Amino acid sequence: MPRISLVNAAQLAVKSCLQPGDIAVDATLGNGYDTLFLAGTVGPGGHVFGFDVQRQALASSYQKLLAHDLQRRVTLVLASHANLLQVLPEHVHGRVAAVMFNLGYLPGGDKAVITRADSTLEALAAACRVLAKSGIITVLAYPGHAGGDNETDRLVEWMRSLDPDQFKT
Ligand SMILES: C[S@@+](CC[C@H](N)C(=O)[O-])C[C@H]1O[C@@H](n2cnc3c(N)ncnc32)[C@H](O)[C@@H]1O
């Protein structure tokens, strides 16, 4: 059976919901792979907002976008995803088709800078508020690294608390 990485699985799930012209969010830019995928998928009429707390992640993502001439479709935000609601312009609230979270640390970067349960949950609550009715949120969490176990447990608890009449998990 062919093996599929979780990163690819998340992108495939998003692809099934995202149309050209849509608005999408990458809540954890990292090295920009998900943002590149989102920018390609939303097309010239769409837009992507990408968040990270590290300049290195924004620089790495920008280089990737530049290499594909997709930089004009993306707003790179040097801030925690916990600020998502304040950063996204009001006219896109309720219209965001996809929000991707790939938690943990920046591969090749400082492993001490990791996503934290409190701000991740704040960002997820904000993501739910800006999401379109048929929108999708993907979350890749990594139990096994310092802080990752606690974050994953809290996420599972949060997901179980979602109203099944409003969210499919
Ligand atoms: C596993 S990487 C993301 C991988 C990325 N999606 C990609 O395609 O390359 C996790 C990223 O989350 C970032 N991060 C940590 N805390 C954050 C926060 N509060 N808000 C936004 N990003 C954060 C880290 O700096 C790191 O770059």
Tab-separated table of N, CA, C and O in Angstrom, residues 73-169:
chain	number	residue	atom	x	y	z
A	73	ARG	N	0.291	36.851	-3.760
A	73	ARG	CA	-0.953	36.232	-3.257
A	73	ARG	C	-0.913	35.990	-1.764
A	73	ARG	O	-1.855	35.418	-1.205
A	74	VAL	N	0.181	36.357	-1.120
A	74	VAL	CA	0.351	35.981	0.282
A	74	VAL	C	0.703	37.198	1.137
A	74	VAL	O	1.562	38.004	0.760
A	75	THR	N	0.050	37.329	2.284
A	75	THR	CA	0.440	38.306	3.295
A	75	THR	C	1.157	37.541	4.402
A	75	THR	O	0.562	36.646	5.022
A	76	LEU	N	2.439	37.859	4.601
A	76	LEU	CA	3.224	37.188	5.642
A	76	LEU	C	3.155	38.023	6.911
A	76	LEU	O	3.427	39.225	6.889
A	77	VAL	N	2.789	37.382	8.015
A	77	VAL	CA	2.558	38.109	9.267
A	77	VAL	C	3.533	37.611	10.338
A	77	VAL	O	3.512	36.426	10.686
A	78	LEU	N	4.362	38.515	10.844
A	78	LEU	CA	5.291	38.153	11.928
A	78	LEU	C	4.554	38.366	13.253
A	78	LEU	O	4.618	39.435	13.859
A	79	ALA	N	3.792	37.378	13.651
A	79	ALA	CA	3.000	37.461	14.886
A	79	ALA	C	2.476	36.079	15.208
A	79	ALA	O	2.419	35.200	14.340
A	80	SER	N	2.073	35.907	16.459
A	80	SER	CA	1.480	34.637	16.857
A	80	SER	C	0.125	34.451	16.165
A	80	SER	O	-0.633	35.414	15.990
A	81	HIS	N	-0.164	33.214	15.827
A	81	HIS	CA	-1.482	32.916	15.240
A	81	HIS	C	-2.616	33.237	16.232
A	81	HIS	O	-3.773	33.314	15.817
A	82	ALA	N	-2.278	33.436	17.506
A	82	ALA	CA	-3.312	33.823	18.473
A	82	ALA	C	-3.936	35.172	18.098
A	82	ALA	O	-5.045	35.492	18.539
A	83	ASN	N	-3.237	35.947	17.245
A	83	ASN	CA	-3.739	37.263	16.818
A	83	ASN	C	-4.555	37.198	15.529
A	83	ASN	O	-4.844	38.233	14.923
A	84	LEU	N	-4.885	35.997	15.116
A	84	LEU	CA	-5.533	35.794	13.817
A	84	LEU	C	-6.767	36.692	13.599
A	84	LEU	O	-6.910	37.331	12.560
A	85	LEU	N	-7.599	36.757	14.620
A	85	LEU	CA	-8.848	37.516	14.492
A	85	LEU	C	-8.585	39.008	14.284
A	85	LEU	O	-9.274	39.674	13.529
A	86	GLN	N	-7.568	39.534	14.969
A	86	GLN	CA	-7.246	40.960	14.859
A	86	GLN	C	-6.543	41.258	13.535
A	86	GLN	O	-6.704	42.330	12.967
A	87	VAL	N	-5.757	40.309	13.036
A	87	VAL	CA	-4.942	40.557	11.833
A	87	VAL	C	-5.766	40.417	10.551
A	87	VAL	O	-5.607	41.211	9.609
A	88	LEU	N	-6.633	39.440	10.488
A	88	LEU	CA	-7.405	39.243	9.255
A	88	LEU	C	-8.424	40.367	9.099
A	88	LEU	O	-9.169	40.654	10.030
A	89	PRO	N	-8.464	40.994	7.907
A	89	PRO	CA	-9.426	42.082	7.727
A	89	PRO	C	-10.861	41.583	7.903
A	89	PRO	O	-11.171	40.437	7.577
A	90	GLU	N	-11.691	42.471	8.425
A	90	GLU	CA	-13.060	42.037	8.767
A	90	GLU	C	-13.832	41.474	7.582
A	90	GLU	O	-14.654	40.576	7.743
A	91	HIS	N	-13.521	42.009	6.372
A	91	HIS	CA	-14.314	41.548	5.221
A	91	HIS	C	-14.050	40.083	4.866
A	91	HIS	O	-14.816	39.490	4.099
A	92	VAL	N	-12.991	39.490	5.425
A	92	VAL	CA	-12.779	38.054	5.152
A	92	VAL	C	-13.298	37.158	6.293
A	92	VAL	O	-13.326	35.946	6.159
A	93	HIS	N	-13.726	37.771	7.390
A	93	HIS	CA	-14.269	36.955	8.492
A	93	HIS	C	-15.501	36.190	7.981
A	93	HIS	O	-16.373	36.758	7.338
A	94	GLY	N	-15.542	34.910	8.262
A	94	GLY	CA	-16.654	34.089	7.784
A	94	GLY	C	-16.481	33.615	6.352
A	94	GLY	O	-17.331	32.915	5.810
A	95	ARG	N	-15.340	34.004	5.719
A	95	ARG	CA	-15.125	33.612	4.309
A	95	ARG	C	-13.855	32.790	4.112
A	95	ARG	O	-13.473	32.519	2.973
A	96	VAL	N	-13.202	32.421	5.204
A	96	VAL	CA	-11.928	31.700	5.068
A	96	VAL	C	-12.218	30.215	4.792
A	96	VAL	O	-12.898	29.551	5.567
A	97	ALA	N	-11.712	29.727	3.670
A	97	ALA	CA	-12.056	28.359	3.250
A	97	ALA	C	-11.180	27.304	3.918
A	97	ALA	O	-11.599	26.153	4.046
A	98	ALA	N	-9.961	27.680	4.319
A	98	ALA	CA	-9.069	26.675	4.923
A	98	ALA	C	-8.070	27.337	5.860
A	98	ALA	O	-7.553	28.419	5.568
A	99	VAL	N	-7.839	26.681	6.990
A	99	VAL	CA	-6.790	27.119	7.930
A	99	VAL	C	-5.943	25.888	8.248
A	99	VAL	O	-6.481	24.857	8.674
A	100	MET	N	-4.638	25.999	8.019
A	100	MET	CA	-3.739	24.864	8.281
A	100	MET	C	-2.835	25.163	9.479
A	100	MET	O	-2.235	26.240	9.551
A	101	PHE	N	-2.746	24.206	10.387
A	101	PHE	CA	-1.805	24.280	11.520
A	101	PHE	C	-0.863	23.085	11.404
A	101	PHE	O	-1.338	21.937	11.318
A	102	ASN	N	0.428	23.341	11.386
A	102	ASN	CA	1.419	22.262	11.479
A	102	ASN	C	2.293	22.653	12.664
A	102	ASN	O	3.144	23.538	12.565
A	103	LEU	N	2.024	22.025	13.800
A	103	LEU	CA	2.555	22.511	15.081
A	103	LEU	C	4.003	22.067	15.308
A	103	LEU	O	4.599	21.389	14.485
A	104	GLY	N	4.536	22.491	16.464
A	104	GLY	CA	5.894	22.074	16.818
A	104	GLY	C	6.913	23.162	16.531
A	104	GLY	O	6.629	24.343	16.716
A	105	TYR	N	8.084	22.749	16.081
A	105	TYR	CA	9.188	23.702	15.868
A	105	TYR	C	9.569	23.775	14.395
A	105	TYR	O	9.160	22.937	13.580
A	106	LEU	N	10.348	24.811	14.088
A	106	LEU	CA	10.787	25.038	12.708
A	106	LEU	C	11.885	24.032	12.347
A	106	LEU	O	12.966	24.049	12.957
A	107	PRO	N	11.641	23.153	11.371
A	107	PRO	CA	12.701	22.214	10.997
A	107	PRO	C	13.953	22.977	10.551
A	107	PRO	O	13.874	23.905	9.750
A	108	GLY	N	15.078	22.624	11.129
A	108	GLY	CA	16.332	23.320	10.801
A	108	GLY	C	16.513	24.605	11.594
A	108	GLY	O	17.492	25.324	11.405
A	109	GLY	N	15.556	24.909	12.471
A	109	GLY	CA	15.632	26.148	13.248
A	109	GLY	C	15.819	25.879	14.731
A	109	GLY	O	16.267	24.805	15.130
A	110	ASP	N	15.429	26.836	15.539
A	110	ASP	CA	15.589	26.763	16.990
A	110	ASP	C	14.494	25.874	17.591
A	110	ASP	O	13.306	26.253	17.579
A	111	LYS	N	14.876	24.713	18.111
A	111	LYS	CA	13.874	23.756	18.623
A	111	LYS	C	13.258	24.218	19.943
A	111	LYS	O	12.335	23.593	20.466
A	112	ALA	N	13.771	25.312	20.485
A	112	ALA	CA	13.192	25.840	21.724
A	112	ALA	C	11.951	26.689	21.408
A	112	ALA	O	11.143	26.963	22.298
A	113	VAL	N	11.833	27.128	20.168
A	113	VAL	CA	10.653	27.929	19.794
A	113	VAL	C	9.601	26.978	19.241
A	113	VAL	O	9.678	26.525	18.097
A	114	ILE	N	8.636	26.656	20.076
A	114	ILE	CA	7.605	25.691	19.688
A	114	ILE	C	6.220	26.305	19.878
A	114	ILE	O	6.069	27.287	20.603
A	115	THR	N	5.266	25.718	19.200
A	115	THR	CA	3.882	26.142	19.443
A	115	THR	C	3.485	25.698	20.849
A	115	THR	O	3.989	24.699	21.359
A	116	ARG	N	2.593	26.455	21.479
A	116	ARG	CA	2.189	26.176	22.872
A	116	ARG	C	0.686	26.021	22.932
A	116	ARG	O	-0.056	26.759	22.251
A	117	ALA	N	0.241	25.105	23.783
A	117	ALA	CA	-1.186	24.765	23.836
A	117	ALA	C	-2.085	25.995	23.986
A	117	ALA	O	-3.083	26.121	23.265
A	118	ASP	N	-1.728	26.914	24.892
A	118	ASP	CA	-2.635	28.043	25.145
A	118	ASP	C	-2.858	28.888	23.896
A	118	ASP	O	-3.994	29.195	23.524
A	119	SER	N	-1.737	29.276	23.239
A	119	SER	CA	-1.892	30.132	22.054
A	119	SER	C	-2.457	29.352	20.870
A	119	SER	O	-3.206	29.886	20.051
A	120	THR	N	-2.132	28.049	20.797
A	120	THR	CA	-2.700	27.230	19.715
A	120	THR	C	-4.223	27.164	19.859
A	120	THR	O	-4.966	27.317	18.879
A	121	LEU	N	-4.697	26.971	21.097
A	121	LEU	CA	-6.148	26.875	21.307
A	121	LEU	C	-6.841	28.215	21.053
A	121	LEU	O	-7.951	28.261	20.517
A	122	GLU	N	-6.130	29.292	21.414
A	122	GLU	CA	-6.683	30.635	21.129
A	122	GLU	C	-6.818	30.822	19.613
A	122	GLU	O	-7.814	31.328	19.112
A	123	ALA	N	-5.774	30.385	18.894
A	123	ALA	CA	-5.780	30.521	17.429
A	123	ALA	C	-6.869	29.642	16.805
A	123	ALA	O	-7.528	30.049	15.843
A	124	LEU	N	-7.064	28.446	17.352
A	124	LEU	CA	-8.106	27.565	16.813
A	124	LEU	C	-9.496	28.161	17.026
A	124	LEU	O	-10.358	28.074	16.146
A	125	ALA	N	-9.689	28.782	18.187
A	125	ALA	CA	-10.986	29.428	18.443
A	125	ALA	C	-11.202	30.560	17.438
A	125	ALA	O	-12.302	30.729	16.882
A	126	ALA	N	-10.139	31.318	17.173
A	126	ALA	CA	-10.241	32.409	16.192
A	126	ALA	C	-10.485	31.843	14.793
A	126	ALA	O	-11.290	32.383	14.024
A	127	ALA	N	-9.799	30.742	14.478
A	127	ALA	CA	-9.965	30.124	13.156
A	127	ALA	C	-11.423	29.711	12.945
A	127	ALA	O	-11.994	29.897	11.868
A	128	CYS	N	-12.046	29.168	13.991
A	128	CYS	CA	-13.458	28.766	13.897
A	128	CYS	C	-14.344	29.982	13.608
A	128	CYS	O	-15.351	29.877	12.913
A	129	ARG	N	-13.946	31.128	14.135
A	129	ARG	CA	-14.773	32.334	13.954
A	129	ARG	C	-14.647	32.922	12.549
A	129	ARG	O	-15.571	33.564	12.066
A	130	VAL	N	-13.496	32.740	11.906
A	130	VAL	CA	-13.335	33.328	10.560
A	130	VAL	C	-13.668	32.332	9.448
A	130	VAL	O	-13.737	32.699	8.271
A	131	LEU	N	-13.876	31.076	9.822
A	131	LEU	CA	-14.066	30.012	8.842
A	131	LEU	C	-15.409	30.147	8.096
A	131	LEU	O	-16.426	30.466	8.697
A	132	ALA	N	-15.375	29.859	6.786
A	132	ALA	CA	-16.612	29.789	6.007
A	132	ALA	C	-17.389	28.541	6.439
A	132	ALA	O	-16.801	27.611	6.998
A	133	LYS	N	-18.689	28.519	6.126
A	133	LYS	CA	-19.528	27.382	6.556
A	133	LYS	C	-18.966	26.037	6.131
A	133	LYS	O	-18.989	25.066	6.877
A	134	SER	N	-18.471	25.969	4.899
A	134	SER	CA	-17.964	24.683	4.389
A	134	SER	C	-16.447	24.602	4.506
A	134	SER	O	-15.820	23.779	3.834
A	135	GLY	N	-15.874	25.453	5.361
A	135	GLY	CA	-14.407	25.517	5.463
A	135	GLY	C	-13.808	24.351	6.227
A	135	GLY	O	-14.505	23.568	6.879
A	136	ILE	N	-12.474	24.255	6.144
A	136	ILE	CA	-11.763	23.151	6.793
A	136	ILE	C	-10.587	23.694	7.612
A	136	ILE	O	-9.937	24.669	7.215
A	137	ILE	N	-10.360	23.061	8.776
A	137	ILE	CA	-9.170	23.358	9.586
A	137	ILE	C	-8.388	22.051	9.703
A	137	ILE	O	-8.966	21.016	10.074
A	138	THR	N	-7.111	22.073	9.368
A	138	THR	CA	-6.283	20.880	9.583
A	138	THR	C	-5.261	21.188	10.675
A	138	THR	O	-4.752	22.303	10.761
A	139	VAL	N	-5.008	20.192	11.519
A	139	VAL	CA	-4.049	20.356	12.616
A	139	VAL	C	-3.127	19.137	12.650
A	139	VAL	O	-3.606	18.008	12.820
A	140	LEU	N	-1.838	19.356	12.479
A	140	LEU	CA	-0.861	18.285	12.686
A	140	LEU	C	-0.155	18.570	14.000
A	140	LEU	O	0.471	19.620	14.158
A	141	ALA	N	-0.310	17.655	14.960
A	141	ALA	CA	0.304	17.832	16.283
A	141	ALA	C	1.289	16.695	16.509
A	141	ALA	O	1.116	15.600	15.959
A	142	TYR	N	2.316	16.951	17.296
A	142	TYR	CA	3.401	15.989	17.460
A	142	TYR	C	3.650	15.648	18.918
A	142	TYR	O	4.470	16.292	19.573
A	143	PRO	N	2.946	14.627	19.440
A	143	PRO	CA	3.311	14.169	20.774
A	143	PRO	C	4.708	13.568	20.653
A	143	PRO	O	5.067	13.044	19.611
A	144	GLY	N	5.500	13.679	21.695
A	144	GLY	CA	6.824	13.039	21.621
A	144	GLY	C	7.953	14.030	21.717
A	144	GLY	O	9.055	13.663	22.088
A	145	HIS	N	7.710	15.321	21.376
A	145	HIS	CA	8.760	16.305	21.652
A	145	HIS	C	8.333	17.083	22.887
A	145	HIS	O	7.150	17.074	23.253
A	146	ALA	N	9.300	17.725	23.531
A	146	ALA	CA	8.998	18.442	24.781
A	146	ALA	C	7.874	19.448	24.525
A	146	ALA	O	7.970	20.271	23.618
A	147	GLY	N	6.818	19.354	25.311
A	147	GLY	CA	5.688	20.268	25.137
A	147	GLY	C	4.638	19.722	24.179
A	147	GLY	O	3.484	20.144	24.196
A	148	GLY	N	5.047	18.808	23.313
A	148	GLY	CA	4.136	18.278	22.292
A	148	GLY	C	3.052	17.381	22.871
A	148	GLY	O	1.922	17.368	22.377
A	149	ASP	N	3.388	16.626	23.919
A	149	ASP	CA	2.399	15.729	24.522
A	149	ASP	C	1.237	16.518	25.113
A	149	ASP	O	0.072	16.225	24.867
A	150	ASN	N	1.614	17.543	25.887
A	150	ASN	CA	0.587	18.361	26.539
A	150	ASN	C	-0.280	19.060	25.487
A	150	ASN	O	-1.515	19.083	25.593
A	151	GLU	N	0.377	19.610	24.462
A	151	GLU	CA	-0.364	20.325	23.421
A	151	GLU	C	-1.337	19.367	22.714
A	151	GLU	O	-2.502	19.700	22.483
A	152	THR	N	-0.879	18.165	22.406
A	152	THR	CA	-1.723	17.193	21.706
A	152	THR	C	-2.918	16.794	22.573
A	152	THR	O	-4.063	16.750	22.098
A	153	ASP	N	-2.667	16.534	23.870
A	153	ASP	CA	-3.764	16.156	24.781
A	153	ASP	C	-4.821	17.262	24.847
A	153	ASP	O	-6.022	17.006	24.797
A	154	ARG	N	-4.351	18.506	24.954
A	154	ARG	CA	-5.295	19.637	25.055
A	154	ARG	C	-6.097	19.787	23.754
A	154	ARG	O	-7.271	20.143	23.762
A	155	LEU	N	-5.427	19.508	22.623
A	155	LEU	CA	-6.109	19.619	21.329
A	155	LEU	C	-7.203	18.567	21.183
A	155	LEU	O	-8.301	18.859	20.700
A	156	VAL	N	-6.885	17.362	21.608
A	156	VAL	CA	-7.868	16.277	21.512
A	156	VAL	C	-9.097	16.625	22.361
A	156	VAL	O	-10.244	16.481	21.926
A	157	GLU	N	-8.811	17.138	23.571
A	157	GLU	CA	-9.892	17.555	24.481
A	157	GLU	C	-10.741	18.643	23.822
A	157	GLU	O	-11.972	18.610	23.854
A	158	TRP	N	-10.068	19.624	23.176
A	158	TRP	CA	-10.771	20.729	22.507
A	158	TRP	C	-11.643	20.195	21.368
A	158	TRP	O	-12.794	20.570	21.220
A	159	MET	N	-11.070	19.289	20.583
A	159	MET	CA	-11.824	18.748	19.441
A	159	MET	C	-13.075	18.013	19.907
A	159	MET	O	-14.129	18.128	19.289
A	160	ARG	N	-12.930	17.282	21.018
A	160	ARG	CA	-14.083	16.533	21.554
A	160	ARG	C	-15.163	17.465	22.071
A	160	ARG	O	-16.323	17.079	22.185
A	161	SER	N	-14.760	18.704	22.404
A	161	SER	CA	-15.729	19.642	22.968
A	161	SER	C	-16.500	20.408	21.876
A	161	SER	O	-17.420	21.155	22.181
A	162	LEU	N	-16.110	20.207	20.609
A	162	LEU	CA	-16.779	20.963	19.539
A	162	LEU	C	-18.218	20.476	19.343
A	162	LEU	O	-18.495	19.280	19.473
A	163	ASP	N	-19.085	21.416	19.032
A	163	ASP	CA	-20.499	21.098	18.818
A	163	ASP	C	-20.641	20.272	17.529
A	163	ASP	O	-20.366	20.779	16.435
A	164	PRO	N	-21.099	19.015	17.633
A	164	PRO	CA	-21.196	18.160	16.433
A	164	PRO	C	-22.226	18.666	15.413
A	164	PRO	O	-22.206	18.256	14.260
A	165	ASP	N	-23.116	19.574	15.843
A	165	ASP	CA	-24.054	20.143	14.872
A	165	ASP	C	-23.386	21.210	14.004
A	165	ASP	O	-23.900	21.595	12.974
A	166	GLN	N	-22.225	21.687	14.488
A	166	GLN	CA	-21.534	22.736	13.720
A	166	GLN	C	-20.259	22.265	13.063
A	166	GLN	O	-19.821	22.825	12.057
A	167	PHE	N	-19.601	21.248	13.664
A	167	PHE	CA	-18.290	20.810	13.161
A	167	PHE	C	-18.260	19.308	12.963
A	167	PHE	O	-18.715	18.555	13.817
A	168	LYS	N	-17.660	18.888	11.844
A	168	LYS	CA	-17.376	17.463	11.633
A	168	LYS	C	-15.914	17.260	11.959
A	168	LYS	O	-15.058	17.986	11.446
A	169	THR	N	-15.588	16.284	12.852
A	169	THR	CA	-14.171	16.072	13.181
A	169	THR	C	-13.698	14.712	12.684
A	169	THR	O	-14.499	13.852	12.369
